[in-house]
Coordinates of C-alpha atoms and ligand atoms in Angstrom, one line a residue:
X394 CA 50.4 80.3 91.2
X395 CA 49.4 77.6 93.3
X396 CA 47.0 75.8 92.8
X397 CA 46.4 74.0 96.3
X398 CA 43.4 74.8 99.4
X399 CA 43.7 73.1 102.3
X400 CA 39.5 72.9 102.1
X401 CA 39.8 70.1 100.6
X402 CA 42.2 68.1 103.6
X403 CA 40.6 69.2 106.6
X404 CA 40.8 67.8 109.8
X405 CA 42.6 65.2 108.2
X406 CA 45.3 62.9 110.0
X407 CA 47.7 65.0 109.6
X408 CA 45.7 68.2 110.4
X409 CA 44.8 66.0 113.9
X410 CA 48.7 66.0 114.8
X411 CA 49.4 69.1 113.5
X412 CA 46.9 71.2 115.4
X413 CA 47.6 69.0 118.4
X414 CA 51.6 69.9 118.6
X415 CA 49.9 73.4 118.4
X416 CA 47.5 73.3 121.2
X417 CA 50.6 71.5 123.8
X418 CA 53.4 74.1 122.3
X419 CA 51.2 76.5 123.2
X420 CA 49.4 74.9 125.8
X421 CA 53.4 75.0 127.7
X422 CA 54.2 79.2 126.4
X423 CA 51.0 80.5 128.1
X424 CA 52.0 78.8 131.7
X425 CA 54.2 81.2 132.1
X426 CA 52.7 85.2 132.8
X427 CA 55.1 86.6 130.3
X428 CA 53.4 87.6 126.5
X429 CA 54.6 85.5 123.4
X430 CA 54.0 85.4 120.2
X431 CA 53.3 83.0 117.4
X432 CA 54.0 83.3 113.6
X433 CA 52.5 80.5 111.1
X434 CA 53.8 81.3 107.4
X435 CA 51.2 79.2 105.7
X436 CA 48.1 79.5 107.5
X437 CA 45.3 78.9 104.7
X438 CA 41.1 80.2 105.0
X439 CA 41.1 80.1 109.1
X440 CA 38.1 78.3 109.2
X441 CA 36.6 74.7 107.2
X442 CA 32.9 73.5 106.4
X443 CA 33.3 69.5 106.0
X444 CA 30.2 69.8 105.1
X445 CA 31.3 71.8 102.3
X446 CA 31.4 70.9 98.7
X447 CA 35.6 71.5 98.7
X448 CA 35.8 69.0 102.2
X449 CA 33.7 66.4 100.3
X450 CA 35.1 65.5 96.9
X451 CA 37.9 63.1 99.2
X452 CA 36.6 63.8 102.4
X453 CA 39.6 63.2 104.2
X454 CA 38.6 64.5 108.1
X455 CA 36.5 61.0 107.2
X456 CA 40.0 59.1 108.0
X457 CA 40.8 62.1 110.1
X458 CA 39.3 64.3 113.3
X459 CA 35.8 62.3 112.7
X460 CA 37.6 58.2 113.7
X461 CA 38.9 60.6 117.0
X462 CA 35.3 59.0 119.1
X463 CA 33.5 56.5 120.0
X464 CA 36.6 54.8 120.8
X465 CA 39.3 54.7 124.3
X466 CA 39.1 57.3 126.2
X467 CA 41.6 59.9 124.2
X468 CA 45.4 60.3 127.2
X469 CA 44.9 63.4 129.6
X470 CA 47.2 65.5 126.8
X471 CA 44.5 65.0 124.1
X472 CA 41.5 66.4 126.2
X473 CA 42.4 70.2 125.5
X474 CA 42.0 69.8 121.6
X475 CA 39.2 67.7 122.0
X476 CA 37.5 70.4 124.0
X477 CA 38.7 73.4 122.0
X478 CA 37.0 71.6 118.7
X479 CA 34.0 71.6 120.8
X480 CA 34.1 75.1 121.5
X481 CA 34.4 75.5 117.4
X482 CA 31.4 73.7 117.2
X483 CA 29.2 75.4 119.6
X484 CA 30.7 78.8 118.1
X485 CA 30.9 78.0 114.8
X486 CA 29.2 75.2 113.8
X487 CA 28.5 71.8 114.2
X488 CA 30.6 70.8 111.4
X489 CA 33.4 73.3 110.9
X490 CA 36.8 72.3 111.3
X491 CA 39.3 75.1 113.0
X492 CA 43.1 75.9 110.4
X493 CA 45.9 77.2 113.4
X494 CA 45.1 80.3 113.1
X495 CA 42.3 79.9 115.2
X496 CA 43.7 77.0 117.2
X497 CA 45.5 80.0 118.4
X498 CA 43.8 82.8 118.9
X499 CA 42.3 80.5 120.7
X500 CA 44.8 79.3 123.4
X501 CA 46.7 82.5 123.0
X502 CA 46.1 85.0 125.5
X503 CA 44.7 89.3 125.4
X504 CA 48.7 90.6 126.0
X505 CA 50.4 87.8 123.3
X506 CA 50.5 89.2 119.5
X507 CA 49.8 87.2 116.0
X508 CA 51.1 87.4 112.6
X509 CA 49.8 85.4 109.7
X510 CA 51.0 85.1 106.0
X511 CA 48.4 83.5 102.9
X512 CA 49.1 84.4 99.7
X513 CA 46.0 82.1 98.0
X514 CA 43.4 85.0 96.8
X515 CA 40.8 82.7 97.8
X516 CA 41.8 82.1 101.0
X517 CA 43.1 85.4 101.7
X518 CA 40.6 87.4 102.2
X519 CA 38.6 85.0 104.4
X520 CA 41.4 85.2 107.1
X521 CA 41.2 88.6 106.7
X522 CA 37.6 88.6 107.7
X523 CA 37.4 86.0 110.5
X524 CA 40.4 88.3 111.9
X525 CA 39.4 90.6 111.1
X526 CA 38.3 92.7 115.1
X527 CA 40.7 90.7 116.8
X528 CA 43.1 93.3 117.7
X529 CA 46.1 91.2 118.7
X530 CA 46.1 88.8 114.8
X531 CA 47.8 90.7 111.2
X532 CA 47.2 88.7 108.3
X533 CA 49.7 89.4 105.9
X534 CA 49.1 88.7 102.0
X535 CA 52.5 88.4 102.0
X536 CA 55.1 85.0 101.1
X537 CA 55.0 83.3 104.6
X538 CA 59.0 82.2 103.8
X539 CA 60.2 85.9 103.7
X540 CA 57.9 88.0 106.1
X541 CA 58.5 85.2 108.8
X542 CA 62.1 86.3 108.6
X543 CA 61.0 89.8 108.6
X544 CA 59.2 89.4 111.8
X545 CA 62.5 88.1 114.0
X546 CA 63.0 88.5 115.7
X547 CA 59.6 88.8 117.5
X548 CA 60.0 91.8 121.1
X549 CA 58.5 88.9 123.5
X550 CA 61.0 87.1 123.0
X551 CA 59.3 84.2 123.1
X552 CA 57.1 82.3 121.3
X553 CA 56.0 80.0 118.0
X554 CA 57.0 80.2 114.6
X555 CA 54.5 77.5 112.6
X556 CA 55.9 76.5 109.3
X557 CA 53.2 74.9 106.7
X558 CA 53.6 74.7 104.0
X559 CA 51.6 72.3 100.4
X560 CA 55.1 71.1 99.1
X561 CA 53.8 72.2 95.7
X562 CA 56.9 73.0 94.7
X563 CA 59.1 70.3 96.0
X564 CA 62.7 72.5 96.4
X565 CA 60.5 73.3 99.5
X566 CA 61.7 70.0 101.3
X567 CA 64.9 71.8 100.6
X568 CA 63.8 75.5 101.8
X569 CA 61.9 75.2 105.0
X570 CA 65.9 73.3 106.5
X571 CA 67.3 76.2 105.2
X572 CA 64.5 78.9 106.4
X573 CA 63.9 77.4 109.7
X574 CA 67.9 77.5 110.5
X575 CA 67.1 82.1 109.1
X576 CA 64.5 82.1 111.8
X577 CA 66.6 80.9 114.1
X578 CA 69.9 82.4 113.8
X579 CA 67.4 85.6 114.3
X580 CA 65.4 84.2 117.2
X581 CA 66.8 81.1 118.8
X582 CA 65.0 81.0 122.3
X583 CA 61.7 79.8 119.4
X584 CA 59.7 77.8 118.7
X585 CA 59.2 76.2 116.1
X586 CA 57.1 73.7 113.8
X587 CA 56.9 72.2 110.6
X588 CA 54.7 70.1 109.5
X589 CA 56.0 67.3 106.6
X590 CA 53.9 64.6 104.4
X591 CA 55.1 61.8 104.1
X592 CA 54.4 60.3 100.4
X593 CA 57.6 59.4 99.0
X594 CA 60.1 57.7 102.4
X595 CA 63.3 58.5 100.5
X596 CA 61.8 62.3 100.2
X597 CA 60.9 62.2 103.9
X598 CA 64.6 60.5 105.0
X599 CA 66.3 63.0 103.2
X600 CA 63.9 65.3 105.0
X601 CA 65.3 64.3 108.3
X602 CA 68.9 63.8 107.5
X603 CA 69.0 68.0 106.8
X604 CA 68.1 68.3 109.9
X605 CA 70.2 66.2 111.5
X606 CA 73.2 67.8 109.7
X607 CA 71.6 71.6 110.6
X608 CA 72.0 70.2 114.5
X609 CA 69.2 73.1 116.1
X610 CA 69.4 71.8 119.0
X611 CA 66.6 69.7 120.7
X612 CA 65.3 69.1 116.8
X613 CA 62.5 66.2 118.0
X614 CA 60.2 64.2 115.2
X615 CA 56.9 63.1 116.0
X616 CA 55.3 61.1 112.9
X617 CA 52.3 59.1 112.4
X618 CA 51.1 56.5 109.7
X619 CA 47.9 56.3 108.7
X620 CA 48.4 53.8 105.6
X621 CA 50.7 51.6 103.8
X622 CA 53.1 53.3 101.4
X623 CA 52.1 50.9 98.4
X624 CA 48.4 52.1 98.5
X625 CA 49.8 55.4 97.4
X626 CA 49.4 58.8 97.5
X627 CA 50.4 60.7 101.3
X628 CA 50.5 57.5 103.4
X629 CA 51.9 59.2 106.5
X630 CA 52.6 62.6 107.8
X631 CA 54.7 64.4 111.5
X632 CA 56.0 67.1 112.7
X633 CA 59.2 68.7 113.1
X634 CA 59.5 70.6 116.7
X635 CA 62.9 73.3 117.3
X636 CA 63.1 73.7 120.4
X637 CA 60.2 71.6 121.7
X638 CA 59.0 72.1 124.8
X639 CA 60.4 69.1 127.8
X640 CA 56.8 68.4 127.9
X641 CA 55.9 67.3 124.5
X642 CA 57.6 64.1 124.0
X643 CA 56.6 62.8 127.8
X644 CA 53.0 63.9 125.9
X645 CA 53.8 62.7 122.5
X646 CA 54.5 59.2 124.4
X647 CA 50.8 59.2 125.6
X648 CA 49.0 60.7 122.4
X649 CA 50.4 58.9 119.7
X650 CA 50.0 55.5 120.1
X651 CA 46.7 56.0 120.4
X652 CA 46.1 58.5 117.4
X653 CA 47.5 55.7 115.7
X654 CA 45.1 52.8 117.2
X655 CA 41.8 55.4 115.8
X656 CA 43.7 57.4 112.8
X657 CA 45.6 53.9 110.9
X658 CA 44.7 51.1 108.4
X659 CA 43.9 47.8 110.2
X660 CA 47.0 46.7 107.8
X661 CA 49.4 49.8 109.3
X662 CA 48.1 48.3 112.7
X663 CA 48.8 45.1 111.5
X664 CA 52.2 45.0 111.1
X665 CA 52.8 45.5 114.8
X666 CA 51.1 48.1 117.5
X667 CA 54.7 50.8 117.3
X668 CA 54.6 50.4 113.9
X669 CA 51.6 53.5 113.7
X670 CA 53.9 56.3 114.8
X671 CA 57.9 57.8 115.2
X672 CA 58.5 59.4 117.4
X673 CA 62.8 60.6 117.7
X674 CA 64.7 63.1 118.1
X675 CA 67.0 64.6 115.6
X676 CA 69.1 66.9 117.5
X677 CA 69.8 66.5 121.8
X678 CA 69.3 69.9 124.1
Ligands
SAM285 N1 47.8 76.2 108.5 C1 47.9 75.2 108.1 C2 46.2 74.5 108.8 O1 46.5 74.2 109.8 O2 45.1 75.0 108.9 C3 46.5 75.0 107.0 C4 48.0 75.3 106.0 S1 47.8 75.0 104.3 C5 49.2 73.7 104.0 C6 49.2 76.3 102.7 C7 48.8 77.1 102.7 O3 49.8 77.9 102.6 C8 47.5 77.2 101.8 O4 46.3 77.5 102.1 C9 48.4 77.8 100.0 O5 47.9 78.9 99.8 C10 49.6 78.8 101.3 N2 51.0 79.7 101.1 C11 51.5 78.5 99.4 N3 52.6 79.3 99.5 C12 52.9 80.7 100.3 C13 53.3 80.7 100.2 N4 55.0 81.4 100.1 N5 53.4 81.9 101.4 C14 52.0 82.3 102.6 N6 50.7 81.2 102.0 C15 51.2 80.2 101.0

C-alpha cells in the first residue's frame, strides 16, 4: 500500500514547474484545430486546498506558488499559468491549488480527450467526483504504468502523456525510462513529460544518463533548484520532455531564471545567477 498523498506537497516549487510545463505543451498542441489526447499516469486528487491540515503540515506551498507574487513581473510565457491559477481561485476558492488533471482539462477543448489513472483509495474518488460531468474525461482506478501503455496509440495521433510518480519505490527511477520507451514505441509522435525529484544527485544523474542512452529524439530537461543539497530532502526537481514543442526551450530560457529568482533560497542564488536552474538537451532532434 502506497502512503504518498500529493495534498502534503500541493503548490510547492516542483508543482509550479511541472504545471507550467504542462500548460506550455498543451497550449502549443491546441494551436492546431485537430483534436488531441492527454494522459496522466499518476493523476492525484485533481484539486487541493492550501488551508487544509494536510497542506499545512509542511506548508510547502509557502515556498512555492505563494512566492510567485510581489517580486519582479512574470515573463510573458508564464502569463497563462497565472491567469489559469486566478480562474481556479475564482471558481473553486481563494485557497485552492489545482492538480495536473485540472490544468489539462481547462486548456483542452471540447474535441479533445483526457484519461487519468490514480490508485490511492482516498484520492481516486475525489478525482472521479471532480470530473464526473466532463464527457471528455475517463478516470481509471488502475496502475498508470500498465494502463497508459494499453491506451497507446491514441486515435487522435497527437497528444501529451504526463508521468508523475511519487518515487516511493526506488526502482521507479529506472522504470520511468523503460515506460516512456514502451509508450514511444507505440506512439512515436506523442509528447511525454516526466517529473523527477532531486534528493540524491547521483540517482538524478543516473536518470539523466538513462535518457541519453535511450536516445529518444528531441529529449529536453528543465530543472529548478530551490535549496542546497546539504539541507537534506528534495532540493531540486525537473521535467524531462520527449518530443518537446520547439517553443518550450525558448520559453524556459525566459521563465526558469525568473522562477529561480522567485523560488530559490538566497543560499542557492549566492552561488551565481544561473545556479538555480538547468536547461539541457539530452537527445537532439
Ligand atoms: N500529477 C499530480 C499533480 O501534478 O497534481 C500529482 C501526482 S502525485 C506526485 C502521484 C500520484 O500517483 C499519487 O496520488 C499516488 O496515489 C498515485 N500513484 C502511485 N502509484 C500509482 C500507479 N502505479 N498508478 C496510478 N497512480 C499511482
